[in-house]
Every structure is written in C-alpha cells, then in structure tokens.
CSV table of N, CA and C in Angstrom, one decimal:
chain,number,residue,atom,x,y,z
L,1,UNK,N,-0.1,11.2,-6.7
L,1,UNK,CA,0.2,10.3,-6.0
L,1,UNK,C,0.9,10.3,-4.7
L,2,UNK,N,0.9,9.6,-3.8
L,2,UNK,CA,1.3,9.7,-2.2
L,2,UNK,C,3.0,9.0,-2.6
L,3,UNK,N,3.8,9.2,-2.0
L,3,UNK,CA,4.6,8.3,-1.7
L,3,UNK,C,5.5,8.7,0.0
L,4,UNK,N,6.5,8.0,0.2
L,4,UNK,CA,7.4,8.0,1.1
L,4,UNK,C,8.8,7.4,1.0
L,5,UNK,N,9.4,7.7,1.6
L,5,UNK,CA,11.0,7.4,1.4
L,5,UNK,C,10.9,5.6,1.7
L,6,UNK,N,12.0,5.4,0.9
L,6,UNK,CA,11.9,4.2,1.0
L,6,UNK,C,13.6,3.4,1.6
L,7,UNK,N,13.5,2.3,2.3
L,7,UNK,CA,14.9,2.0,3.2
L,7,UNK,C,14.4,0.4,2.8
L,8,UNK,N,16.3,0.4,2.8
L,8,UNK,CA,16.7,-1.3,2.7
L,8,UNK,C,17.1,-1.3,4.5
L,9,UNK,N,16.4,-1.9,5.2
L,9,UNK,CA,17.3,-2.5,6.0
L,9,UNK,C,17.1,-3.4,6.2
L,10,UNK,N,18.0,-4.7,7.3
L,10,UNK,CA,17.8,-6.1,7.3
L,10,UNK,C,17.2,-6.2,9.3
L,11,UNK,N,16.5,-7.0,9.5
L,11,UNK,CA,16.5,-6.9,11.0
L,11,UNK,C,16.6,-8.1,11.8
L,12,UNK,N,16.5,-8.5,12.8
L,12,UNK,CA,17.1,-9.6,13.5
L,12,UNK,C,16.3,-10.7,13.4
L,13,UNK,N,14.8,-10.1,13.1
L,13,UNK,CA,13.9,-11.3,13.1
L,13,UNK,C,12.3,-10.5,12.5
L,14,UNK,N,11.5,-11.6,12.0
L,14,UNK,CA,10.4,-11.3,11.3
L,14,UNK,C,9.3,-11.0,12.2
L,15,UNK,N,9.7,-11.1,13.1
L,15,UNK,CA,8.8,-10.5,14.4
L,15,UNK,C,8.9,-9.1,14.1
L,16,UNK,N,10.5,-8.4,14.3
L,16,UNK,CA,11.1,-7.0,14.2
L,16,UNK,C,10.4,-5.9,12.5
L,17,UNK,N,10.7,-7.5,11.9
L,17,UNK,CA,10.8,-6.5,10.4
L,17,UNK,C,8.5,-6.5,10.1
L,18,UNK,N,7.7,-7.3,11.0
L,18,UNK,CA,6.6,-7.0,10.7
L,18,UNK,C,5.8,-6.2,11.6
L,19,UNK,N,6.6,-6.1,12.9
L,19,UNK,CA,6.6,-4.5,13.9
L,19,UNK,C,6.7,-3.3,12.6
L,20,UNK,N,7.6,-3.4,12.6
L,20,UNK,CA,8.2,-2.4,11.3
L,20,UNK,C,6.9,-2.0,10.5
L,21,UNK,N,6.9,-2.6,9.9
L,21,UNK,CA,6.2,-3.0,9.1
L,21,UNK,C,4.5,-2.0,9.2
L,22,UNK,N,3.8,-2.9,10.4
L,22,UNK,CA,2.6,-2.7,11.1
L,22,UNK,C,2.9,-0.9,11.3
L,23,UNK,N,3.9,-0.8,12.0
L,23,UNK,CA,3.9,0.6,12.0
L,23,UNK,C,3.9,1.8,11.2
L,24,UNK,N,4.5,1.2,10.1
L,24,UNK,CA,4.9,2.1,8.8
L,24,UNK,C,3.2,2.1,8.7
L,25,UNK,N,2.5,1.0,8.2
L,25,UNK,CA,1.4,1.1,7.7
L,25,UNK,C,-0.1,1.7,8.8
L,26,UNK,N,0.2,1.8,9.9
L,26,UNK,CA,-0.4,3.3,11.1
L,26,UNK,C,0.1,4.1,11.0
L,27,UNK,N,1.1,4.8,10.3
L,27,UNK,CA,2.5,6.2,10.2
L,27,UNK,C,1.1,6.5,8.7
L,28,UNK,N,1.0,5.3,8.4
L,28,UNK,CA,0.9,5.9,6.9
L,28,UNK,C,-1.1,6.4,6.9
L,29,UNK,N,-1.7,5.7,7.7
L,29,UNK,CA,-3.3,5.9,8.3
L,29,UNK,C,-3.4,7.4,8.7
L,30,UNK,N,-2.5,7.6,9.6
L,30,UNK,CA,-2.4,8.3,10.9
L,30,UNK,C,-2.4,9.6,10.0
L,31,UNK,N,-1.1,9.8,9.0
L,31,UNK,CA,-0.7,10.9,8.6
L,31,UNK,C,-1.5,11.2,7.2
L,32,UNK,N,-2.2,10.1,6.9
L,32,UNK,CA,-3.2,10.4,5.4
L,32,UNK,C,-4.6,11.2,6.0
L,33,UNK,N,-5.1,10.7,7.6
L,33,UNK,CA,-6.5,11.3,7.9
L,33,UNK,C,-5.9,12.7,8.4
L,34,UNK,N,-4.5,12.5,8.6
L,34,UNK,CA,-4.6,14.6,9.3
L,34,UNK,C,-4.6,15.1,7.9
L,35,UNK,N,-3.8,14.6,6.7
L,35,UNK,CA,-3.6,15.5,6.1
L,35,UNK,C,-5.2,15.5,4.7
L,36,UNK,N,-5.9,14.4,4.3
L,36,UNK,CA,-7.1,14.7,4.2
L,36,UNK,C,-7.8,15.6,5.1
L,37,UNK,N,-7.9,15.6,6.5
L,37,UNK,CA,-8.6,16.7,7.2
L,37,UNK,C,-8.1,18.3,7.3
L,38,UNK,N,-6.6,18.2,7.0
L,38,UNK,CA,-5.9,19.7,6.8
L,38,UNK,C,-6.6,20.1,5.3
L,39,UNK,N,-6.8,19.5,4.3
L,39,UNK,CA,-6.5,19.8,3.2
L,39,UNK,C,-8.3,20.5,2.5
L,40,UNK,N,-8.8,19.2,3.8
L,40,UNK,CA,-10.5,19.7,3.4
L,40,UNK,C,-11.1,21.2,3.8
L,41,UNK,N,-9.8,21.7,5.3
L,41,UNK,CA,-10.4,22.7,5.6
L,41,UNK,C,-9.9,24.0,4.8
L,42,UNK,N,-8.4,23.9,4.6
L,42,UNK,CA,-8.0,24.4,3.5
L,42,UNK,C,-8.9,24.9,2.2
L,43,UNK,N,-8.8,23.6,1.7
L,43,UNK,CA,-9.4,24.0,0.7
L,43,UNK,C,-10.8,24.0,0.3
L,44,UNK,N,-11.9,23.3,1.4
L,44,UNK,CA,-13.6,23.4,1.2
L,44,UNK,C,-13.7,24.6,2.6
L,45,UNK,N,-13.4,25.0,3.5
L,45,UNK,CA,-13.0,25.6,4.4
L,45,UNK,C,-12.7,27.0,4.6
L,46,UNK,N,-12.2,27.1,3.4
L,46,UNK,CA,-11.9,28.4,3.5
L,46,UNK,C,-10.7,28.8,4.3
L,47,UNK,N,-10.1,28.1,5.0
L,47,UNK,CA,-8.8,28.7,5.9
L,47,UNK,C,-8.0,28.5,5.0
L,48,UNK,N,-7.1,29.3,6.0
L,48,UNK,CA,-5.6,29.8,5.8
L,48,UNK,C,-4.9,28.6,6.6
L,49,UNK,N,-3.7,27.9,6.2
L,49,UNK,CA,-2.8,26.6,6.5
L,49,UNK,C,-2.4,26.6,7.9
L,50,UNK,N,-2.1,28.0,8.3
L,50,UNK,CA,-2.0,28.4,10.3
L,50,UNK,C,-3.4,27.9,10.6
L,51,UNK,N,-3.9,28.2,10.3
L,51,UNK,CA,-5.8,27.9,11.2
L,51,UNK,C,-5.9,26.9,11.3
L,52,UNK,N,-5.8,26.0,9.6
L,52,UNK,CA,-6.1,24.4,10.1
L,52,UNK,C,-5.5,24.0,10.3
L,53,UNK,N,-3.8,24.4,10.6
L,53,UNK,CA,-2.9,24.2,11.9
L,53,UNK,C,-3.7,23.7,13.5
L,54,UNK,N,-4.1,25.2,13.3
L,54,UNK,CA,-4.8,25.5,14.9
L,54,UNK,C,-5.7,24.4,15.2
L,55,UNK,N,-6.4,24.4,14.1
L,55,UNK,CA,-8.0,23.5,14.6
L,55,UNK,C,-7.3,22.2,14.6
L,56,UNK,N,-6.3,21.4,13.9
L,56,UNK,CA,-5.9,20.2,13.9
L,56,UNK,C,-5.2,20.0,15.0
L,57,UNK,N,-4.2,20.8,15.7
L,57,UNK,CA,-3.9,20.5,16.4
L,57,UNK,C,-4.3,19.7,17.9
L,58,UNK,N,-4.0,18.9,18.1
L,58,UNK,CA,-4.0,18.0,20.0
L,58,UNK,C,-5.4,17.1,19.4
L,59,UNK,N,-5.9,17.2,18.3
L,59,UNK,CA,-6.9,16.2,17.6
L,59,UNK,C,-6.7,14.9,17.8
L,60,UNK,N,-7.7,13.9,17.7
L,60,UNK,CA,-7.2,12.7,18.0
L,60,UNK,C,-7.9,12.4,16.5
L,61,UNK,N,-8.4,10.4,16.2
L,61,UNK,CA,-9.1,10.2,14.8
L,61,UNK,C,-10.3,10.7,15.0
L,62,UNK,N,-11.1,10.4,16.3
L,62,UNK,CA,-12.7,10.1,16.1
L,62,UNK,C,-12.6,11.6,15.8
L,63,UNK,N,-11.9,12.8,16.7
L,63,UNK,CA,-12.3,14.2,16.3
L,63,UNK,C,-12.1,14.6,14.7
L,64,UNK,N,-10.7,14.1,14.1
L,64,UNK,CA,-10.5,14.5,12.9
L,64,UNK,C,-12.1,14.2,11.7
L,65,UNK,N,-12.0,12.5,12.2
L,65,UNK,CA,-12.9,12.4,11.0
L,65,UNK,C,-14.6,12.5,11.6
L,66,UNK,N,-15.0,13.4,12.8
L,66,UNK,CA,-16.4,14.1,12.7
L,66,UNK,C,-16.0,15.5,12.1
L,67,UNK,N,-14.8,16.4,12.1
L,67,UNK,CA,-14.4,17.5,11.4
L,67,UNK,C,-14.8,17.2,9.7
L,68,UNK,N,-14.1,16.3,8.7
L,68,UNK,CA,-14.8,15.4,7.8
L,68,UNK,C,-15.9,15.3,8.0
L,69,UNK,N,-16.4,14.7,8.6
L,69,UNK,CA,-18.1,14.3,8.4
L,69,UNK,C,-19.2,15.5,8.0
L,70,UNK,N,-18.9,16.0,9.7
L,70,UNK,CA,-19.9,17.6,9.6
L,70,UNK,C,-19.8,18.2,8.9
L,71,UNK,N,-18.4,19.4,8.7
L,71,UNK,CA,-18.3,20.4,8.0
L,71,UNK,C,-18.3,20.2,6.4
L,72,UNK,N,-17.5,18.4,6.1
L,72,UNK,CA,-17.4,18.3,4.4
L,72,UNK,C,-18.3,17.2,3.7
L,73,UNK,N,-19.9,16.0,4.8
L,73,UNK,CA,-19.5,15.4,4.3
L,73,UNK,C,-18.9,14.3,3.9
L,74,UNK,N,-17.8,14.2,4.7
L,74,UNK,CA,-16.4,13.0,4.0
L,74,UNK,C,-16.4,12.4,5.2
L,75,UNK,N,-16.6,11.1,4.2
L,75,UNK,CA,-16.7,9.7,5.7
L,75,UNK,C,-15.6,9.0,5.0
L,76,UNK,N,-14.3,9.3,6.2
L,76,UNK,CA,-13.0,8.7,6.3
L,76,UNK,C,-13.2,7.5,5.6
L,77,UNK,N,-14.0,6.5,6.1
L,77,UNK,CA,-14.0,5.1,5.8
L,77,UNK,C,-13.8,5.1,4.0
L,78,UNK,N,-15.0,6.3,3.3
L,78,UNK,CA,-14.6,5.7,2.3
L,78,UNK,C,-13.8,5.7,1.3
L,79,UNK,N,-12.3,6.4,2.3
L,79,UNK,CA,-11.8,6.7,1.3
L,79,UNK,C,-10.5,6.0,0.6
L,80,UNK,N,-10.2,6.0,-0.7
L,80,UNK,CA,-9.8,4.7,-1.1
L,80,UNK,C,-8.4,3.8,0.0
L,81,UNK,N,-8.3,2.8,-0.2
L,81,UNK,CA,-7.4,1.8,0.6
L,81,UNK,C,-6.2,2.3,0.3
L,82,UNK,N,-5.5,3.0,-1.1
L,82,UNK,CA,-3.9,3.1,-0.9
L,82,UNK,C,-3.7,4.3,-0.4
L,83,UNK,N,-5.1,5.6,0.1
L,83,UNK,CA,-4.4,6.2,0.9
L,83,UNK,C,-4.3,5.8,2.4
L,84,UNK,N,-5.3,5.3,2.8
L,84,UNK,CA,-5.7,4.9,4.1
L,84,UNK,C,-4.2,4.1,5.0
L,85,UNK,N,-3.8,3.3,4.0
L,85,UNK,CA,-3.2,2.0,4.1
L,85,UNK,C,-2.1,1.9,3.1
L,86,UNK,N,-1.6,2.5,2.3
L,86,UNK,CA,-0.5,2.6,1.6
L,86,UNK,C,-0.4,1.5,0.7
L,87,UNK,N,0.6,1.1,0.1
L,87,UNK,CA,1.1,0.2,-0.6
L,87,UNK,C,2.3,-0.5,-0.5
L,88,UNK,N,1.7,-1.8,-0.6
L,88,UNK,CA,2.6,-2.9,-0.4
L,88,UNK,C,3.4,-3.5,-1.9
L,89,UNK,N,4.6,-4.0,-2.1
L,89,UNK,CA,5.1,-4.2,-2.7
L,89,UNK,C,5.4,-5.4,-2.8
L,90,UNK,N,5.3,-7.1,-3.3
L,90,UNK,CA,5.4,-7.9,-2.7
L,90,UNK,C,5.8,-9.5,-3.5
L,91,UNK,N,6.5,-10.2,-3.8
L,91,UNK,CA,6.5,-11.8,-4.9
L,91,UNK,C,5.0,-12.3,-4.2
L,92,UNK,N,4.7,-12.8,-5.3
L,92,UNK,CA,3.3,-13.8,-4.9
L,92,UNK,C,3.9,-15.1,-5.7
L,93,UNK,N,3.5,-16.0,-5.2
L,93,UNK,CA,4.6,-17.0,-5.4
L,93,UNK,C,2.9,-18.3,-5.6
L,94,UNK,N,1.5,-17.6,-6.0
L,94,UNK,CA,0.3,-18.0,-5.6
L,94,UNK,C,-0.1,-19.0,-4.6
L,95,UNK,N,-0.4,-20.1,-4.8
L,95,UNK,CA,-1.2,-20.8,-4.0
L,95,UNK,C,0.0,-21.5,-2.8
L,96,UNK,N,-0.1,-21.5,-1.9
L,96,UNK,CA,0.6,-22.1,-1.3
L,96,UNK,C,0.4,-23.8,-0.8
L,97,UNK,N,1.6,-24.7,-1.2
L,97,UNK,CA,1.8,-25.9,-1.5
L,97,UNK,C,1.5,-26.7,-0.2
L,98,UNK,N,0.7,-28.2,0.0
L,98,UNK,CA,0.4,-28.6,1.1
L,98,UNK,C,1.9,-28.8,1.7
L,99,UNK,N,2.9,-29.5,0.7
L,99,UNK,CA,4.4,-29.6,1.6
L,99,UNK,C,5.0,-28.3,2.1
L,100,UNK,N,4.6,-27.0,1.1
L,100,UNK,CA,5.7,-25.4,2.2
L,100,UNK,C,4.6,-25.6,3.9
L,101,UNK,N,3.0,-25.6,3.7
L,101,UNK,CA,2.4,-25.9,5.2
L,101,UNK,C,3.2,-26.9,6.1
L,102,UNK,N,3.2,-28.2,5.9
L,102,UNK,CA,3.4,-28.9,6.6
L,102,UNK,C,5.3,-28.5,6.9
L,103,UNK,N,6.1,-28.0,5.4
L,103,UNK,CA,7.3,-27.8,6.3
L,103,UNK,C,7.3,-26.6,7.0
L,104,UNK,N,6.2,-25.6,7.0
L,104,UNK,CA,5.9,-24.4,7.6
L,104,UNK,C,6.1,-24.9,9.4
L,105,UNK,N,5.2,-25.7,9.8
L,105,UNK,CA,5.1,-26.1,10.6
L,105,UNK,C,6.3,-27.1,11.7
L,106,UNK,N,6.7,-27.6,10.4
L,106,UNK,CA,7.9,-28.3,10.9
L,106,UNK,C,8.5,-27.4,11.9
L,107,UNK,N,9.0,-25.6,11.3
L,107,UNK,CA,9.6,-25.0,11.1
L,107,UNK,C,9.7,-24.3,12.4
L,108,UNK,N,8.2,-24.4,12.9
L,108,UNK,CA,7.6,-23.8,13.8
L,108,UNK,C,7.9,-24.3,15.2
L,109,UNK,N,8.3,-25.9,15.0
L,109,UNK,CA,8.0,-26.5,16.0
L,109,UNK,C,9.8,-27.1,16.3
L,110,UNK,N,10.5,-26.3,15.5
L,110,UNK,CA,12.1,-26.0,15.5
L,110,UNK,C,12.5,-27.2,14.6
L,111,UNK,N,12.3,-28.1,14.2
L,111,UNK,CA,12.9,-29.2,13.3
L,111,UNK,C,13.1,-28.6,12.2
L,112,UNK,N,14.9,-29.6,11.9
L,112,UNK,CA,15.3,-29.0,10.9
L,112,UNK,C,14.3,-29.8,10.0
L,113,UNK,N,14.9,-29.0,8.7
L,113,UNK,CA,14.0,-29.9,7.5
L,113,UNK,C,15.0,-30.2,6.1
L,114,UNK,N,15.0,-30.9,5.3
L,114,UNK,CA,15.9,-31.4,4.9
L,114,UNK,C,15.3,-31.5,3.1
L,115,UNK,N,15.5,-30.7,2.0
L,115,UNK,CA,14.8,-31.1,1.1
L,115,UNK,C,15.6,-32.1,0.2
L,116,UNK,N,15.0,-32.6,-1.0
L,116,UNK,CA,15.9,-33.5,-1.6
L,116,UNK,C,15.6,-32.6,-2.4
L,117,UNK,N,17.2,-33.2,-3.4
L,117,UNK,CA,17.6,-32.4,-4.7
L,117,UNK,C,16.4,-31.9,-5.8
L,118,UNK,N,15.6,-33.2,-5.7
L,118,UNK,CA,14.5,-32.2,-6.5
L,118,UNK,C,13.7,-31.0,-6.4
L,119,UNK,N,12.9,-31.9,-4.8
L,119,UNK,CA,12.2,-30.7,-4.5
L,119,UNK,C,12.5,-29.3,-4.9
L,120,UNK,N,14.0,-28.6,-4.7
L,120,UNK,CA,14.8,-27.8,-4.7
L,120,UNK,C,14.7,-27.3,-5.7
L,121,UNK,N,14.7,-28.0,-7.0
L,121,UNK,CA,14.6,-27.7,-8.5
L,121,UNK,C,13.3,-27.2,-8.1
L,122,UNK,N,12.5,-28.1,-8.0
L,122,UNK,CA,11.2,-27.3,-8.3
L,122,UNK,C,10.7,-25.9,-7.7
L,123,UNK,N,11.3,-26.1,-6.5
L,123,UNK,CA,11.0,-24.8,-5.7
L,123,UNK,C,11.5,-23.7,-6.4
L,124,UNK,N,13.0,-23.7,-6.9
L,124,UNK,CA,13.3,-22.6,-7.6
L,124,UNK,C,12.8,-22.3,-8.5
L,125,UNK,N,11.9,-23.5,-9.6
L,125,UNK,CA,11.3,-23.2,-11.2
L,125,UNK,C,10.3,-22.5,-10.3
L,126,UNK,N,9.5,-22.8,-8.9
L,126,UNK,CA,8.1,-22.0,-9.0
L,126,UNK,C,8.5,-20.5,-8.7
L,127,UNK,N,9.7,-20.3,-7.5
L,127,UNK,CA,9.8,-19.3,-7.0
L,127,UNK,C,10.1,-18.3,-8.9
L,128,UNK,N,10.8,-18.8,-9.4
L,128,UNK,CA,11.3,-18.1,-10.9
L,128,UNK,C,9.9,-17.3,-11.5
L,129,UNK,N,8.8,-18.1,-11.2
L,129,UNK,CA,7.5,-17.5,-12.1
L,129,UNK,C,6.9,-16.2,-11.1
L,130,UNK,N,7.6,-16.4,-10.2
L,130,UNK,CA,6.5,-15.6,-9.3
L,130,UNK,C,6.4,-13.9,-10.0
L,131,UNK,N,5.4,-13.4,-9.2
L,131,UNK,CA,4.4,-12.3,-9.7
L,131,UNK,C,4.5,-11.0,-8.8
L,132,UNK,N,5.0,-9.8,-9.5
L,132,UNK,CA,5.5,-9.1,-8.2
L,132,UNK,C,4.1,-8.1,-8.3
L,133,UNK,N,3.7,-8.5,-7.1
L,133,UNK,CA,1.8,-7.7,-6.8
L,133,UNK,C,2.3,-6.2,-6.1
L,134,UNK,N,1.5,-5.4,-6.2
L,134,UNK,CA,1.6,-4.1,-5.6
L,134,UNK,C,-0.2,-3.7,-5.5
L,135,UNK,N,-0.3,-4.4,-4.0
L,135,UNK,CA,-1.7,-4.2,-3.9
L,135,UNK,C,-1.5,-3.1,-2.2
L,136,UNK,N,-2.9,-2.3,-1.6
L,136,UNK,CA,-3.0,-1.8,-1.1
L,136,UNK,C,-4.1,-2.6,0.5
L,137,UNK,N,-2.7,-3.8,1.1
L,137,UNK,CA,-3.5,-4.5,2.0
L,137,UNK,C,-3.3,-4.2,3.6
L,138,UNK,N,-3.7,-4.6,4.3
L,138,UNK,CA,-4.2,-4.5,5.4
L,138,UNK,C,-2.6,-5.8,6.1
L,139,UNK,N,-1.7,-5.4,6.2
L,139,UNK,CA,-0.5,-5.9,7.0
L,139,UNK,C,-0.6,-6.0,8.2
L,140,UNK,N,-1.0,-5.4,8.9
L,140,UNK,CA,-1.0,-5.2,11.1
L,140,UNK,C,-1.7,-6.5,11.0
L,141,UNK,N,-2.7,-7.3,11.0
L,141,UNK,CA,-3.2,-8.8,10.7
L,141,UNK,C,-2.5,-9.2,10.4
L,142,UNK,N,-2.4,-10.6,11.3
L,142,UNK,CA,-2.1,-11.5,10.4
L,142,UNK,C,-2.7,-12.7,9.3
L,143,UNK,N,-4.0,-11.9,8.8
L,143,UNK,CA,-3.8,-12.8,7.4
L,143,UNK,C,-3.2,-12.7,6.5
L,144,UNK,N,-2.6,-11.5,6.2
L,144,UNK,CA,-2.0,-11.1,5.0
L,144,UNK,C,-1.0,-12.2,5.0
L,145,UNK,N,-0.1,-12.3,6.4
L,145,UNK,CA,0.9,-12.9,6.2
L,145,UNK,C,0.6,-14.6,6.7
L,146,UNK,N,-0.4,-14.6,6.7
L,146,UNK,CA,-0.6,-16.2,6.3
L,146,UNK,C,-1.3,-16.5,5.2
L,147,UNK,N,-1.6,-15.9,4.5
L,147,UNK,CA,-1.9,-15.8,2.7
L,147,UNK,C,-0.2,-15.9,2.3
L,148,UNK,N,0.4,-15.0,2.7
L,148,UNK,CA,1.8,-15.3,1.7
L,148,UNK,C,3.2,-15.7,2.8
L,149,UNK,N,3.4,-17.1,3.5
L,149,UNK,CA,4.1,-17.4,4.7
L,149,UNK,C,5.0,-17.2,3.9
L,150,UNK,N,5.1,-17.2,2.8
L,150,UNK,CA,7.0,-17.3,2.0
L,150,UNK,C,7.8,-16.1,2.3
L,151,UNK,N,7.2,-15.0,2.4
L,151,UNK,CA,7.6,-13.6,3.1
L,151,UNK,C,7.8,-13.6,4.6
L,152,UNK,N,7.9,-15.0,5.5
L,152,UNK,CA,8.1,-14.8,6.5
L,152,UNK,C,9.6,-15.7,6.7
L,153,UNK,N,10.2,-16.3,5.3
L,153,UNK,CA,10.9,-16.9,5.7
L,153,UNK,C,12.0,-16.7,4.5
L,154,UNK,N,13.7,-17.1,4.9
L,154,UNK,CA,14.3,-16.6,4.3
L,154,UNK,C,14.5,-17.6,2.9
L,155,UNK,N,13.7,-18.5,2.6
L,155,UNK,CA,13.7,-19.2,1.5
L,155,UNK,C,13.1,-18.2,0.2
C-alpha cells in the first residue's frame, strides 16, 4: 500500500492550501510514474537497480510512458487512480443546499452574512452527520472543489 508522511499545517489562505494540495497530488503522480517504470525495469526487464536508475535518469513523463508501453506493454493511463492521484480524505456533507450556494456567492462578493439561531442549529446538526470519505480524485482542477465548497470555508 503506498503511503507518504502526513503534516498538519495552517495556510494563510484557501488559495495557498489548494496550491499545496495540488502540488502534493502532482508529486504523487510524478513519483508513481517513476517508480512504476523503475520497478518494471527491475522486475520484468532483468536490470539491476543501478542500471534502472541510469536508464530513467533525465527522462520526462512521455519517455517513461514509452518505456513502460514499448518494453512491458503497460499503459500507465490504465493504472489505478489511487496510485496516480493518491488518496484524499474529507468530510462529505452531501448535496450543497441552495442556502449554502447563496451564502457562498455573497461571501465571494465580500458581503457579511448573519445566520439566524435556527439556521445555525440546523447547520450544526447537518455537519454532525458528515460522512468521512476516502477517494482518489483529481483535486487539481476546480470540479472537486466546486462539488465540495465547504472544504474551502472556515465553517
């Protein structure tokens, strides 16, 4: 099972946080492509680890993909997403309500928002029922963040 070290940090903005997480996902992909090519050379190509390092030294992604496909019949695009994108663990609150969408739009325009006590209680109850999800999703593009806008708020 692939893994990496974990960190707890506080970033000054959601933009900084997204940039960091995007970099981690891109780095996961780069490292996995290298390791997939490296171990294919060692395990299936009958070369030693030093020779595999030399073969891969200075190569770019397209060259690693070509090595995998031409020598071993491996199409890297067919590898499981978990290995190419890593895993993201997040709270899922279900479908975004219309009220949340309106609130997010107001927030983006810099407007202050004040919730009623009743609304705050409903929101607290909804959040207490959140499901923890583990998925291998693209977090670099906007789609993931648009589908889970609460991940970018401090609520």
